[in-house]
Every structure is written in structure tokens, then in C-alpha cells.
Amino acid sequence: MIVLLSRSKTFIPSFRRVFAYYSTSLPNTLDIAGKKYDTDSNYTNVTPSILSHVNENLHLRKHHPINTLRELIENTLNSVDNTFKTYNSFSPIVTTYQNFDVLDIPVDHPGRSKSDTYYINKDYLLRTHTSAHELECFHDLLLQENITNRGFLISADVYRRDEIDRTHYPVFYQMEGARIWDRSSLALLKSDLSKLENKLLDIDKGKNIIRLIVQDDVSLEGNPKQNYMTMEEYDLCSRHLKRSIELLIKQAFAQKIKNMTTADINQTTTELNVRWIKTSFPWTAPSWEIEVWWNGEWLELCGCGLIKQDVLLKAGYRSDSTIGWAFGLGLDRIAMLLFEIPDIRLLWTKDERFHQQFRDGAITSFKPYSKYPGSMRDMAFWLPDESLYVELHENDIMEIVRSVAGNLVESVKLIDKYRTPDTNRTSLCYRINYQSMDRNITNQEVNKLQELVQDQLMSKYNVILR
Ligand code: DAH
């Protein structure tokens, strides 16, 4: 589910006044993880239901698939030359400077908007990606003297206002990785790269082999290198980055195969198609994404690139002294794929039937148990006329449903939208599927939830139910 920062869908244009989520009952301060933060009626949009996830730390919970995957990646990358320092307990509350400015994310980037991001106030937010900690980790590496090759891995929960379905949850886990080299010791980069390439060759000699078929257009066309780097540095550094990611994909899938029966292995392919796609991120150049062909579609697993010198300068490095790479990957999506977990909410369930299936370090397929029945409700409404119009983004509707129904909702989908040509009014219809991962919910309970959702939608956005 990595879905990079570009996502945003504003489907209702123009607005009259800015809506603040807690307009009626916003407390003056919020107590989060033992610290007090002032609220701001123009910015605060974190809800109690979102804040309840702070400190859940699924990535550190024994036997949990996210934890198993995190450890697998850390061990795999460190098995080559033991260079990555791991950081797994950064607080999710960061400043807008850390989350956006340091990385040169433009002020008008949709990722900064209140419809996409959970703000505590104007200056603090729940991090939307682990890249928010790159600067401090680069700085930390700088303080470790006498080490010429260095890197780090950061795993943490990240938060985004988003749609509701089986692959999206407002909290998910990412891992950030980075590696740097002093330009005065290119020999080291060369030897690190050959260690990595040898490791990949070694794995191919072992059992449980996954063969990667890699598509990679290595030309710099449309994805230029930074001027301060030589062609050779660009070539070595980007190969080290790509081979590192390929190594971790290969090892993760090899672990999966290890726990499959021969019959299952025969059905699953032992060849994996992956492709590198050129893209752009404000803090890397060149930049790529890697996609894997799985179940008939290309799935994006990771964004990465060669770290822009500007970030390194801000972290205190000397001009022209250092080159390096960085990546960010979504752990939930990869865990769902490897452990065959069909609904992201299962990662959050308290049901022992889920948790008892997993052992530490092993990638095993989830065996579905009987699902609790769900119940569907449609909600059709007219947007109000202009005089009463309050900015409404689809994520605001999602947020209302989440704050009322929490984990009792499986998906929310827009199923109908039309505009009357004569009166110029817009009608929307959303289908909400209520279903619990943990228990039976009664019709009566669902009716009550639906009523609350509709009440909030009417009182906050002046919509008219149909
Ligand atoms: N932080 C990005 C996201 O969540 C992912 C990413 C892309 C991280 C490129 C990186 C990078 O370190 O170099 O969308």
C-alpha cells in the first residue's frame, strides 16, 4: 500500500469556507503519548480513533507479520556487510519541517493538504512517511566518527487520510533505508557492490530459489543525475541501490517458498518479474519505483533514488563530500502479499485465530477462518446549495465513517454521482459495507452506526439526505 505522496483526489471543486474537523468540541490541548499539544481550529484534524493507534507498534510485536517482515529485511540487508543501523521507535509526531520542508516537498503538494494528512496543529502532524526522519539519521551517521561506509533502516507507523477498503488503513508501516559513501573512498563503494553482487549469486546456488527477471532501463533520459556526481559514481551507487532492493525482494519470496508444500510451489511461479520505473521525488535524483508482477498485476513496492546533495548538506555534510541512496517501502502491502492476508484490518485484529497462525521468522500463508457476516447500507445525499457549501473532500466522508464505525467498516465506495442539468445540484451515493473482523455485529447496531454517520455528514457539511 505504499501509494506514494502523489495521491489525492479532490472530486468536489471550489469551496466557500474551510471546515475544521472538531469545530464544535475541539479541546484546547491534546495529550498524545504523554505530551501536550495545543490544538488549532484551522488545522487540527486528528480524531480520537486515529490517536488510539499511536504506540500500537505492530512492527515490534512478536510473531506479527509486520514484525517478521521488518526483521527479515533488516537481517537480509545486514547479512551483506552489517552496515545498517536500525531505528524502530521514533515518535510518530513530527514537524511540518521534518515531514515536508527538509525534503523540498513543494508548498502546494497535495500530500500537505488537510484532506490527506492528519494535523495536530499548524506545526505538528502525524508523519505521513518515514522519510520524515531521514535528516536526523543522516546527521546521526555523521556523528559516528571513523566509519566510512554507513547506512540506516527506520521502521515506523505512518498516517494518511485515505479511502476505506481492503488495502487501505489510515495507519500503516513503512521502512526507510539509506546508505552513504565518502566520495574520497570510491574503492569502498566498489567493494561493497561486489559483496552485494556475490551475495545475490550465492543465493542462487542455494535451495528455495526465486529467479528475478528484472526490466531496467538504465539510461538517464528523463531522470538526470545530479551534477556533483560523476557518471561512475552514479553508476555504482544506483547499482548498489537496485541490487539491495532486489536482494530483499528475493529473500522475502525465498522465505515464502521455504514454507510452502511442493504442490503449492508448483502452482506458484518460482520466477518473479520485477521492473524499475523512472519517477521523481523531490529529495532524490535520479528516482525510481520498483514494481513486481503478482496475481496478474504490477504492484508498486518501493520508491527510491540517489539522495539529493541538498538533504546531505542540511544534515551537516561537507559540500561535494558524500553520495548515497535512499528508499521507502510499505511493509503492510508486502506482508499482505507474502502472508496472503486478504484484508488490511486483519493486521489490526485481536482475534487469536489470526495471531496463533504465525510464528516468528516464518512466512506462512494465512488460512482464512469463517468471516463474520457483513451488512451493506447505501447513503445518498444532495450537496447543499452554494450559500451553505462547506469544503468536502472524499477523505472527509471516510473520516466520518472511520470515527463513527472504526474497524467495523470494511469499505466505503462511491457508487453513484450525478448533476441535475436544470438545477445544477449534485447527488452522491456511497455504499458502506459494515463488517467486523472480530465479532458479529447486529442489524440494529449497523442501523445505529449508519444513522450516526448520516447525522455527522448533515451537521458538518449541510448535505441533504435523499
Ligand atoms: N517517502 C516516500 C513515500 O512514502 C517513499 C520514498 C521514495 C522514500 C523515495 C525514499 C525515497 O527514501 O528515496 O511516498
Short mmCIF file of C-alpha atoms and ligand atoms in Angstrom, two decimals:
data_model
loop_
_atom_site.label_atom_id
_atom_site.label_comp_id
_atom_site.label_asym_id
_atom_site.label_seq_id
_atom_site.Cartn_x
_atom_site.Cartn_y
_atom_site.Cartn_z
CA MET A 1 0.00 0.00 0.00
CA ILE A 2 2.89 2.29 -0.26
CA VAL A 3 0.95 4.62 -2.58
CA LEU A 4 3.40 7.43 -2.73
CA LEU A 5 2.86 11.02 -1.86
CA SER A 6 1.25 11.87 -5.15
CA ARG A 7 -2.17 10.54 -4.29
CA SER A 8 -5.03 12.91 -3.75
CA LYS A 9 -8.50 13.01 -5.20
CA THR A 10 -10.41 16.19 -4.83
CA PHE A 11 -13.60 15.46 -6.64
CA ILE A 12 -15.70 18.33 -5.39
CA PRO A 13 -14.34 21.59 -6.71
CA SER A 14 -14.38 25.05 -5.14
CA PHE A 15 -15.28 25.81 -1.57
CA ARG A 16 -16.76 28.60 0.48
CA ARG A 17 -15.19 28.24 3.86
CA VAL A 18 -12.62 25.93 5.32
CA PHE A 19 -14.00 23.29 7.53
CA ALA A 20 -12.32 22.32 10.79
CA TYR A 21 -13.00 18.81 11.89
CA TYR A 22 -13.70 19.42 15.56
CA SER A 23 -15.50 22.69 15.04
CA THR A 24 -17.86 22.21 17.98
CA SER A 25 -15.93 20.24 20.56
CA LEU A 26 -12.24 20.70 19.93
CA PRO A 27 -10.28 20.63 23.22
CA ASN A 28 -7.59 23.31 23.74
CA THR A 29 -4.86 20.73 24.03
CA LEU A 30 -4.37 17.12 23.01
CA ASP A 31 -2.42 14.70 25.16
CA ILE A 32 -0.53 12.36 22.85
CA ALA A 33 1.94 9.77 24.09
CA GLY A 34 2.47 11.72 27.31
CA LYS A 35 2.99 15.13 25.68
CA LYS A 36 0.58 18.04 25.41
CA TYR A 37 -0.01 19.79 22.09
CA ASP A 38 -2.05 22.94 21.52
CA THR A 39 -4.86 22.46 19.04
CA ASP A 40 -5.74 24.88 16.28
CA SER A 41 -9.26 25.01 14.92
CA ASN A 42 -7.96 25.74 11.43
CA TYR A 43 -5.64 22.76 11.37
CA THR A 44 -6.41 20.05 13.92
CA ASN A 45 -7.98 17.08 12.17
CA VAL A 46 -6.65 14.12 14.15
CA THR A 47 -9.53 12.18 15.67
CA PRO A 48 -9.57 10.12 18.87
CA SER A 49 -9.94 6.99 16.76
CA ILE A 50 -6.72 7.76 14.88
CA LEU A 51 -4.82 8.72 18.01
CA SER A 52 -5.78 5.40 19.61
CA HIS A 53 -3.33 3.75 17.19
CA VAL A 54 -0.31 5.71 18.39
CA ASN A 55 2.00 3.27 20.22
CA GLU A 56 0.39 0.09 18.92
CA ASN A 57 3.73 -0.77 17.32
CA LEU A 58 2.72 -3.80 15.27
CA HIS A 59 6.22 -3.70 13.79
CA LEU A 60 7.67 -4.68 17.16
CA ARG A 61 5.07 -7.25 18.19
CA LYS A 62 6.44 -10.79 18.38
CA HIS A 63 5.06 -13.17 15.72
CA HIS A 64 3.20 -10.37 13.95
CA PRO A 65 3.63 -10.50 10.14
CA ILE A 66 4.80 -6.87 10.02
CA ASN A 67 7.42 -7.58 12.66
CA THR A 68 8.56 -10.75 10.87
CA LEU A 69 8.92 -8.88 7.60
CA ARG A 70 10.78 -5.99 9.25
CA GLU A 71 13.26 -8.39 10.83
CA LEU A 72 13.66 -10.32 7.61
CA ILE A 73 14.56 -7.17 5.67
CA GLU A 74 16.89 -5.86 8.39
CA ASN A 75 18.67 -9.21 8.58
CA THR A 76 18.89 -9.59 4.83
CA LEU A 77 20.41 -6.16 4.26
CA ASN A 78 22.76 -6.51 7.19
CA SER A 79 23.80 -10.00 6.10
CA VAL A 80 25.90 -8.44 3.34
CA ASP A 81 28.16 -6.15 5.33
CA ASN A 82 26.43 -5.27 8.58
CA THR A 83 26.30 -1.56 7.87
CA PHE A 84 22.73 -0.53 8.61
CA LYS A 85 21.87 0.96 11.96
CA THR A 86 18.22 0.30 12.84
CA TYR A 87 15.79 2.81 14.33
CA ASN A 88 12.41 1.40 15.31
CA SER A 89 10.94 3.67 17.91
CA PHE A 90 10.71 7.23 16.61
CA SER A 91 7.61 9.09 17.82
CA PRO A 92 5.01 9.49 15.04
CA ILE A 93 4.61 13.18 15.83
CA VAL A 94 6.86 15.29 13.65
CA THR A 95 7.01 18.87 12.47
CA THR A 96 5.95 20.05 9.02
CA TYR A 97 9.62 20.92 8.56
CA GLN A 98 10.67 17.29 9.11
CA ASN A 99 7.88 15.75 7.07
CA PHE A 100 7.93 18.13 4.11
CA ASP A 101 10.29 21.13 4.07
CA VAL A 102 13.54 19.30 4.67
CA LEU A 103 12.72 17.07 1.72
CA ASP A 104 11.84 20.04 -0.51
CA ILE A 105 8.25 18.91 -0.91
CA PRO A 106 6.59 21.91 -2.58
CA VAL A 107 4.22 24.04 -0.52
CA ASP A 108 1.35 23.25 -2.86
CA HIS A 109 1.94 19.49 -2.90
CA PRO A 110 -1.36 17.63 -2.30
CA GLY A 111 0.35 15.50 0.36
CA ARG A 112 0.47 18.59 2.58
CA SER A 113 -3.26 19.25 2.46
CA LYS A 114 -5.56 18.70 5.40
CA SER A 115 -7.58 16.32 3.30
CA ASP A 116 -4.59 13.95 3.04
CA THR A 117 -2.67 14.48 6.27
CA TYR A 118 -3.52 14.33 9.98
CA TYR A 119 -2.52 17.61 11.57
CA ILE A 120 -2.25 18.17 15.32
CA ASN A 121 -1.83 21.88 14.76
CA LYS A 122 -0.18 24.12 12.20
CA ASP A 123 3.33 22.93 13.03
CA TYR A 124 2.88 19.31 14.12
CA LEU A 125 1.40 16.34 12.33
CA LEU A 126 1.36 12.55 12.33
CA ARG A 127 4.20 11.64 9.95
CA THR A 128 2.94 10.59 6.53
CA HIS A 129 6.15 8.73 5.70
CA THR A 130 9.33 7.51 7.35
CA SER A 131 11.35 9.88 5.15
CA ALA A 132 10.49 12.45 7.85
CA HIS A 133 13.40 11.01 9.87
CA GLU A 134 16.00 10.91 7.13
CA LEU A 135 17.66 14.14 8.16
CA GLU A 136 18.20 13.22 11.80
CA CYS A 137 19.50 9.77 10.86
CA PHE A 138 21.92 11.19 8.28
CA HIS A 139 23.06 13.61 10.94
CA ASP A 140 23.44 10.79 13.44
CA LEU A 141 25.66 8.87 11.00
CA LEU A 142 27.84 11.91 10.60
CA LEU A 143 28.50 11.94 14.33
CA GLN A 144 29.82 8.38 14.26
CA GLU A 145 33.44 9.04 13.51
CA ASN A 146 35.86 6.72 11.71
CA ILE A 147 33.22 4.81 9.85
CA THR A 148 33.49 5.18 6.12
CA ASN A 149 30.53 3.15 4.95
CA ARG A 150 27.29 3.80 6.66
CA GLY A 151 23.56 3.28 6.42
CA PHE A 152 20.33 3.12 8.37
CA LEU A 153 16.91 1.45 8.38
CA ILE A 154 13.93 3.15 10.02
CA SER A 155 10.67 1.27 10.56
CA ALA A 156 7.60 3.01 11.88
CA ASP A 157 3.87 3.62 11.70
CA VAL A 158 2.78 6.34 9.25
CA TYR A 159 -0.60 8.02 8.95
CA ARG A 160 -2.65 9.18 5.97
CA ARG A 161 -6.23 10.24 5.50
CA ASP A 162 -7.44 7.99 2.78
CA GLU A 163 -10.16 5.87 1.29
CA ILE A 164 -11.54 2.82 3.09
CA ASP A 165 -11.15 -0.58 1.51
CA ARG A 166 -9.30 -3.87 1.96
CA THR A 167 -5.90 -2.44 1.18
CA HIS A 168 -6.14 0.98 2.84
CA TYR A 169 -5.98 1.73 6.53
CA PRO A 170 -5.22 5.20 7.94
CA VAL A 171 -2.21 3.79 9.78
CA PHE A 172 0.33 1.62 8.07
CA TYR A 173 4.00 0.74 8.33
CA GLN A 174 6.93 1.85 6.27
CA MET A 175 10.62 1.11 6.22
CA GLU A 176 13.09 3.75 5.15
CA GLY A 177 16.58 2.73 4.16
CA ALA A 178 19.64 4.76 3.25
CA ARG A 179 23.30 4.29 2.61
CA ILE A 180 26.13 6.77 2.07
CA TRP A 181 29.74 6.74 0.92
CA ASP A 182 32.52 9.23 1.22
CA ARG A 183 33.49 10.28 -2.29
CA SER A 184 37.15 10.08 -1.35
CA SER A 185 36.88 6.32 -0.97
CA LEU A 186 35.22 5.02 -4.11
CA ALA A 187 37.13 1.79 -3.72
CA LEU A 188 34.91 1.04 -0.78
CA LEU A 189 31.76 1.54 -2.79
CA LYS A 190 33.18 -0.77 -5.45
CA SER A 191 33.97 -3.48 -2.95
CA ASP A 192 30.57 -3.08 -1.25
CA LEU A 193 28.89 -3.50 -4.60
CA SER A 194 30.83 -6.62 -5.41
CA LYS A 195 29.99 -8.11 -1.98
CA LEU A 196 26.35 -7.46 -2.72
CA GLU A 197 26.54 -8.98 -6.19
CA ASN A 198 28.30 -12.03 -4.80
CA LYS A 199 25.60 -12.41 -2.19
CA LEU A 200 22.97 -12.45 -4.91
CA LEU A 201 24.94 -15.10 -6.81
CA ASP A 202 25.33 -17.18 -3.64
CA ILE A 203 21.63 -17.20 -3.01
CA ASP A 204 21.08 -18.54 -6.49
CA LYS A 205 23.19 -21.55 -5.62
CA GLY A 206 21.05 -22.44 -2.60
CA LYS A 207 17.66 -24.09 -2.19
CA ASN A 208 14.29 -22.31 -2.47
CA ILE A 209 15.47 -20.16 -5.29
CA ILE A 210 13.41 -17.37 -6.71
CA ARG A 211 14.66 -16.19 -10.05
CA LEU A 212 14.16 -12.47 -10.58
CA ILE A 213 13.53 -11.34 -14.12
CA VAL A 214 14.39 -7.68 -14.00
CA GLN A 215 13.41 -4.99 -16.51
CA ASP A 216 15.60 -1.97 -16.07
CA ASP A 217 16.21 0.89 -18.44
CA VAL A 218 19.45 2.28 -17.03
CA SER A 219 19.62 5.31 -19.32
CA LEU A 220 19.44 8.69 -17.65
CA GLU A 221 16.93 10.00 -20.16
CA GLY A 222 14.17 11.87 -18.36
CA ASN A 223 15.76 11.04 -15.00
CA PRO A 224 19.03 13.01 -14.85
CA LYS A 225 21.83 12.52 -12.39
CA GLN A 226 22.96 15.31 -10.07
CA ASN A 227 25.77 17.47 -11.39
CA TYR A 228 28.12 16.95 -8.47
CA MET A 229 28.31 13.20 -9.14
CA THR A 230 30.46 11.61 -11.81
CA MET A 231 28.97 9.07 -14.20
CA GLU A 232 30.95 6.36 -12.44
CA GLU A 233 29.60 7.36 -9.02
CA TYR A 234 26.06 7.46 -10.38
CA ASP A 235 26.51 4.03 -11.93
CA LEU A 236 28.00 2.36 -8.84
CA CYS A 237 25.63 3.98 -6.37
CA SER A 238 22.46 3.26 -8.33
CA ARG A 239 23.54 -0.34 -8.92
CA HIS A 240 24.13 -0.75 -5.19
CA LEU A 241 20.65 0.64 -4.51
CA LYS A 242 18.89 -1.54 -7.07
CA ARG A 243 20.74 -4.73 -6.14
CA SER A 244 19.95 -4.11 -2.44
CA ILE A 245 16.23 -3.86 -3.14
CA GLU A 246 16.33 -6.85 -5.46
CA LEU A 247 18.12 -8.80 -2.72
CA LEU A 248 15.44 -8.08 -0.16
CA ILE A 249 12.63 -8.98 -2.57
CA LYS A 250 14.39 -12.18 -3.48
CA GLN A 251 14.97 -13.19 0.12
CA ALA A 252 11.42 -12.40 1.18
CA PHE A 253 9.96 -14.56 -1.60
CA ALA A 254 12.51 -17.31 -0.96
CA GLN A 255 11.33 -17.40 2.67
CA LYS A 256 7.78 -17.70 1.47
CA ILE A 257 8.61 -20.65 -0.76
CA LYS A 258 10.52 -22.33 2.06
CA ASN A 259 7.30 -22.78 3.98
CA MET A 260 5.17 -23.95 1.08
CA THR A 261 4.42 -27.55 0.16
CA THR A 262 5.86 -28.87 -3.10
CA ALA A 263 2.40 -28.92 -4.64
CA ASP A 264 1.88 -25.28 -3.74
CA ILE A 265 5.29 -24.35 -5.05
CA ASN A 266 4.47 -25.97 -8.37
CA GLN A 267 1.40 -23.84 -8.62
CA THR A 268 3.24 -20.68 -7.68
CA THR A 269 5.87 -19.45 -10.04
CA THR A 270 9.45 -19.54 -8.85
CA GLU A 271 10.20 -16.75 -11.28
CA LEU A 272 9.36 -13.24 -10.28
CA ASN A 273 9.09 -10.41 -12.78
CA VAL A 274 10.10 -7.04 -11.46
CA ARG A 275 10.61 -3.74 -13.23
CA TRP A 276 12.29 -0.45 -12.41
CA ILE A 277 10.25 2.59 -13.36
CA LYS A 278 11.71 6.07 -13.61
CA THR A 279 9.89 8.59 -11.46
CA SER A 280 10.62 11.66 -9.40
CA PHE A 281 10.75 12.54 -5.72
CA PRO A 282 11.72 16.00 -4.52
CA TRP A 283 14.63 14.70 -2.43
CA THR A 284 16.21 12.15 -4.78
CA ALA A 285 17.69 12.32 -8.30
CA PRO A 286 17.52 10.13 -10.24
CA SER A 287 14.48 8.37 -8.74
CA TRP A 288 12.79 5.04 -9.34
CA GLU A 289 9.98 2.81 -8.20
CA ILE A 290 10.11 -0.95 -8.30
CA GLU A 291 7.08 -2.98 -9.23
CA VAL A 292 6.51 -6.70 -9.01
CA TRP A 293 4.17 -8.74 -11.21
CA TRP A 294 1.89 -10.58 -8.82
CA ASN A 295 -1.52 -12.15 -9.33
CA GLY A 296 -1.87 -10.63 -12.77
CA GLU A 297 -0.93 -7.05 -11.98
CA TRP A 298 2.06 -4.80 -11.42
CA LEU A 299 2.31 -3.91 -7.74
CA GLU A 300 4.40 -1.00 -6.62
CA LEU A 301 6.60 -1.95 -3.68
CA CYS A 302 9.07 0.79 -3.11
CA GLY A 303 10.18 4.30 -4.07
CA CYS A 304 13.85 5.19 -4.06
CA GLY A 305 16.66 7.20 -5.57
CA LEU A 306 20.04 8.80 -5.10
CA ILE A 307 19.75 11.22 -2.24
CA LYS A 308 19.95 14.87 -3.25
CA GLN A 309 23.04 16.62 -2.05
CA ASP A 310 20.82 19.34 -0.58
CA VAL A 311 19.49 16.93 2.07
CA LEU A 312 23.02 15.86 2.99
CA LEU A 313 24.11 19.49 3.29
CA LYS A 314 21.18 20.22 5.62
CA ALA A 315 22.26 17.22 7.71
CA GLY A 316 25.70 18.79 8.11
CA TYR A 317 27.79 17.05 5.45
CA ARG A 318 30.53 18.97 3.67
CA SER A 319 29.76 20.12 0.17
CA ASP A 320 30.61 17.55 -2.52
CA SER A 321 31.85 15.09 0.09
CA THR A 322 29.23 12.37 0.07
CA ILE A 323 26.98 10.32 -2.20
CA GLY A 324 24.26 7.89 -1.27
CA TRP A 325 20.86 6.36 -1.83
CA ALA A 326 17.52 6.13 0.00
CA PHE A 327 14.39 4.03 -0.31
CA GLY A 328 10.98 3.84 1.34
CA LEU A 329 8.78 0.77 1.21
CA GLY A 330 5.34 -0.12 2.51
CA LEU A 331 5.57 -3.08 4.88
CA ASP A 332 1.82 -3.79 5.06
CA ARG A 333 1.39 -4.30 1.37
CA ILE A 334 4.35 -6.65 1.11
CA ALA A 335 3.24 -8.53 4.24
CA MET A 336 -0.27 -8.94 2.83
CA LEU A 337 1.16 -10.33 -0.36
CA LEU A 338 3.65 -12.71 1.31
CA PHE A 339 1.36 -13.95 4.08
CA GLU A 340 -1.70 -13.92 1.78
CA ILE A 341 -3.69 -11.68 4.07
CA PRO A 342 -6.80 -10.53 2.19
CA ASP A 343 -7.90 -7.56 4.32
CA ILE A 344 -5.56 -5.00 5.87
CA ARG A 345 -7.73 -4.81 9.00
CA LEU A 346 -6.65 -8.36 9.85
CA LEU A 347 -3.25 -6.90 10.71
CA TRP A 348 -5.02 -4.99 13.50
CA THR A 349 -7.36 -7.73 14.70
CA LYS A 350 -7.26 -9.02 18.26
CA ASP A 351 -8.66 -12.37 17.13
CA GLU A 352 -6.41 -15.23 18.29
CA ARG A 353 -7.44 -17.26 15.26
CA PHE A 354 -5.32 -14.80 13.29
CA HIS A 355 -2.36 -14.43 15.63
CA GLN A 356 -1.90 -18.10 16.51
CA GLN A 357 -1.25 -18.87 12.85
CA PHE A 358 2.10 -17.08 12.81
CA ARG A 359 5.48 -17.99 14.18
CA ASP A 360 8.46 -15.72 14.46
CA GLY A 361 10.61 -15.51 11.39
CA ALA A 362 8.40 -17.71 9.22
CA ILE A 363 6.42 -16.55 6.22
CA THR A 364 3.35 -18.78 6.15
CA SER A 365 0.08 -18.32 4.29
CA PHE A 366 -2.85 -17.07 6.27
CA LYS A 367 -5.67 -19.62 6.40
CA PRO A 368 -8.98 -17.81 6.32
CA TYR A 369 -11.38 -18.64 9.11
CA SER A 370 -15.09 -18.07 8.81
CA LYS A 371 -15.78 -14.40 8.40
CA TYR A 372 -18.35 -12.63 10.47
CA PRO A 373 -21.22 -11.61 8.22
CA GLY A 374 -21.32 -8.08 6.89
CA SER A 375 -24.15 -5.71 6.21
CA MET A 376 -24.38 -3.12 3.45
CA ARG A 377 -26.01 0.32 3.64
CA ASP A 378 -26.30 2.99 0.94
CA MET A 379 -26.20 6.66 1.76
CA ALA A 380 -27.43 9.05 -0.92
CA PHE A 381 -27.38 12.80 -0.48
CA TRP A 382 -27.51 16.16 -2.26
CA LEU A 383 -24.70 18.60 -1.77
CA PRO A 384 -26.15 21.81 -0.37
CA ASP A 385 -26.60 24.90 -2.47
CA GLU A 386 -23.74 27.39 -2.66
CA SER A 387 -24.73 29.53 0.29
CA LEU A 388 -24.34 26.62 2.70
CA TYR A 389 -21.49 24.87 0.99
CA VAL A 390 -18.61 23.68 3.15
CA GLU A 391 -15.49 22.20 1.57
CA LEU A 392 -15.98 18.46 1.35
CA HIS A 393 -13.33 16.03 0.20
CA GLU A 394 -13.96 12.32 -0.19
CA ASN A 395 -11.46 11.71 2.63
CA ASP A 396 -13.70 13.76 4.94
CA ILE A 397 -16.50 11.30 4.34
CA MET A 398 -14.09 8.45 5.02
CA GLU A 399 -13.03 10.15 8.23
CA ILE A 400 -16.59 10.45 9.50
CA VAL A 401 -17.20 6.77 8.80
CA ARG A 402 -13.93 5.82 10.49
CA SER A 403 -14.56 7.94 13.55
CA VAL A 404 -18.07 6.52 13.98
CA ALA A 405 -17.51 2.90 13.00
CA GLY A 406 -13.73 2.35 13.34
CA ASN A 407 -12.78 -1.21 12.46
CA LEU A 408 -16.40 -2.18 11.91
CA VAL A 409 -16.28 -0.88 8.38
CA GLU A 410 -14.77 -2.89 5.56
CA SER A 411 -15.20 -0.48 2.67
CA VAL A 412 -16.81 2.75 1.54
CA LYS A 413 -17.37 3.26 -2.15
CA LEU A 414 -18.87 5.97 -4.29
CA ILE A 415 -21.43 4.08 -6.37
CA ASP A 416 -23.33 6.91 -7.99
CA LYS A 417 -22.81 10.56 -8.78
CA TYR A 418 -24.82 12.86 -10.96
CA ARG A 419 -25.59 16.50 -11.52
CA THR A 420 -29.02 17.76 -12.49
CA PRO A 421 -28.57 19.98 -15.54
CA ASP A 422 -31.57 22.20 -14.72
CA THR A 423 -30.98 22.98 -11.03
CA ASN A 424 -27.23 22.34 -11.07
CA ARG A 425 -27.35 20.19 -7.95
CA THR A 426 -25.04 17.27 -7.27
CA SER A 427 -26.13 13.98 -5.81
CA LEU A 428 -23.70 11.40 -4.42
CA CYS A 429 -24.35 7.89 -3.23
CA TYR A 430 -21.89 5.94 -1.08
CA ARG A 431 -22.14 2.26 -0.26
CA ILE A 432 -20.82 1.37 3.18
CA ASN A 433 -20.03 -2.24 3.96
CA TYR A 434 -20.08 -2.83 7.71
CA GLN A 435 -18.29 -5.98 8.80
CA SER A 436 -16.20 -6.83 11.81
CA MET A 437 -13.04 -8.91 11.85
CA ASP A 438 -13.57 -9.74 15.49
CA ARG A 439 -17.25 -10.33 16.21
CA ASN A 440 -20.82 -10.47 14.97
CA ILE A 441 -22.50 -7.14 14.52
CA THR A 442 -26.27 -6.93 14.68
CA ASN A 443 -28.52 -5.17 12.20
CA GLN A 444 -29.62 -2.88 14.96
CA GLU A 445 -26.03 -1.86 15.66
CA VAL A 446 -25.41 -1.22 11.97
CA ASN A 447 -28.56 0.92 11.73
CA LYS A 448 -27.34 2.98 14.65
CA LEU A 449 -23.88 3.45 13.11
CA GLN A 450 -25.40 4.41 9.79
CA GLU A 451 -27.62 6.94 11.50
CA LEU A 452 -24.65 8.49 13.30
CA VAL A 453 -22.67 8.71 10.07
CA GLN A 454 -25.56 10.42 8.33
CA ASP A 455 -26.13 12.83 11.25
CA GLN A 456 -22.50 13.89 11.22
CA LEU A 457 -22.47 14.32 7.48
CA MET A 458 -25.55 16.52 7.68
CA SER A 459 -24.41 18.60 10.62
CA LYS A 460 -20.82 19.11 9.44
CA TYR A 461 -21.39 19.54 5.73
CA ASN A 462 -25.02 20.65 5.39
CA VAL A 463 -25.79 17.86 2.96
CA ILE A 464 -29.39 16.85 2.38
CA LEU A 465 -30.14 13.15 2.67
CA ARG A 466 -32.24 11.68 -0.09
N1 DAH B 1 8.54 8.54 1.37
C1 DAH B 1 8.05 8.11 0.09
C2 DAH B 1 6.55 7.83 0.23
O1 DAH B 1 6.07 7.42 1.23
C3 DAH B 1 8.79 6.87 -0.38
C4 DAH B 1 10.22 7.16 -0.75
C5 DAH B 1 10.54 7.48 -2.04
C6 DAH B 1 11.23 7.14 0.21
C7 DAH B 1 11.84 7.76 -2.41
C8 DAH B 1 12.55 7.44 -0.15
C9 DAH B 1 12.84 7.73 -1.47
O2 DAH B 1 13.55 7.44 0.73
O3 DAH B 1 14.14 7.98 -1.80
O4 DAH B 1 5.84 8.07 -0.69
#
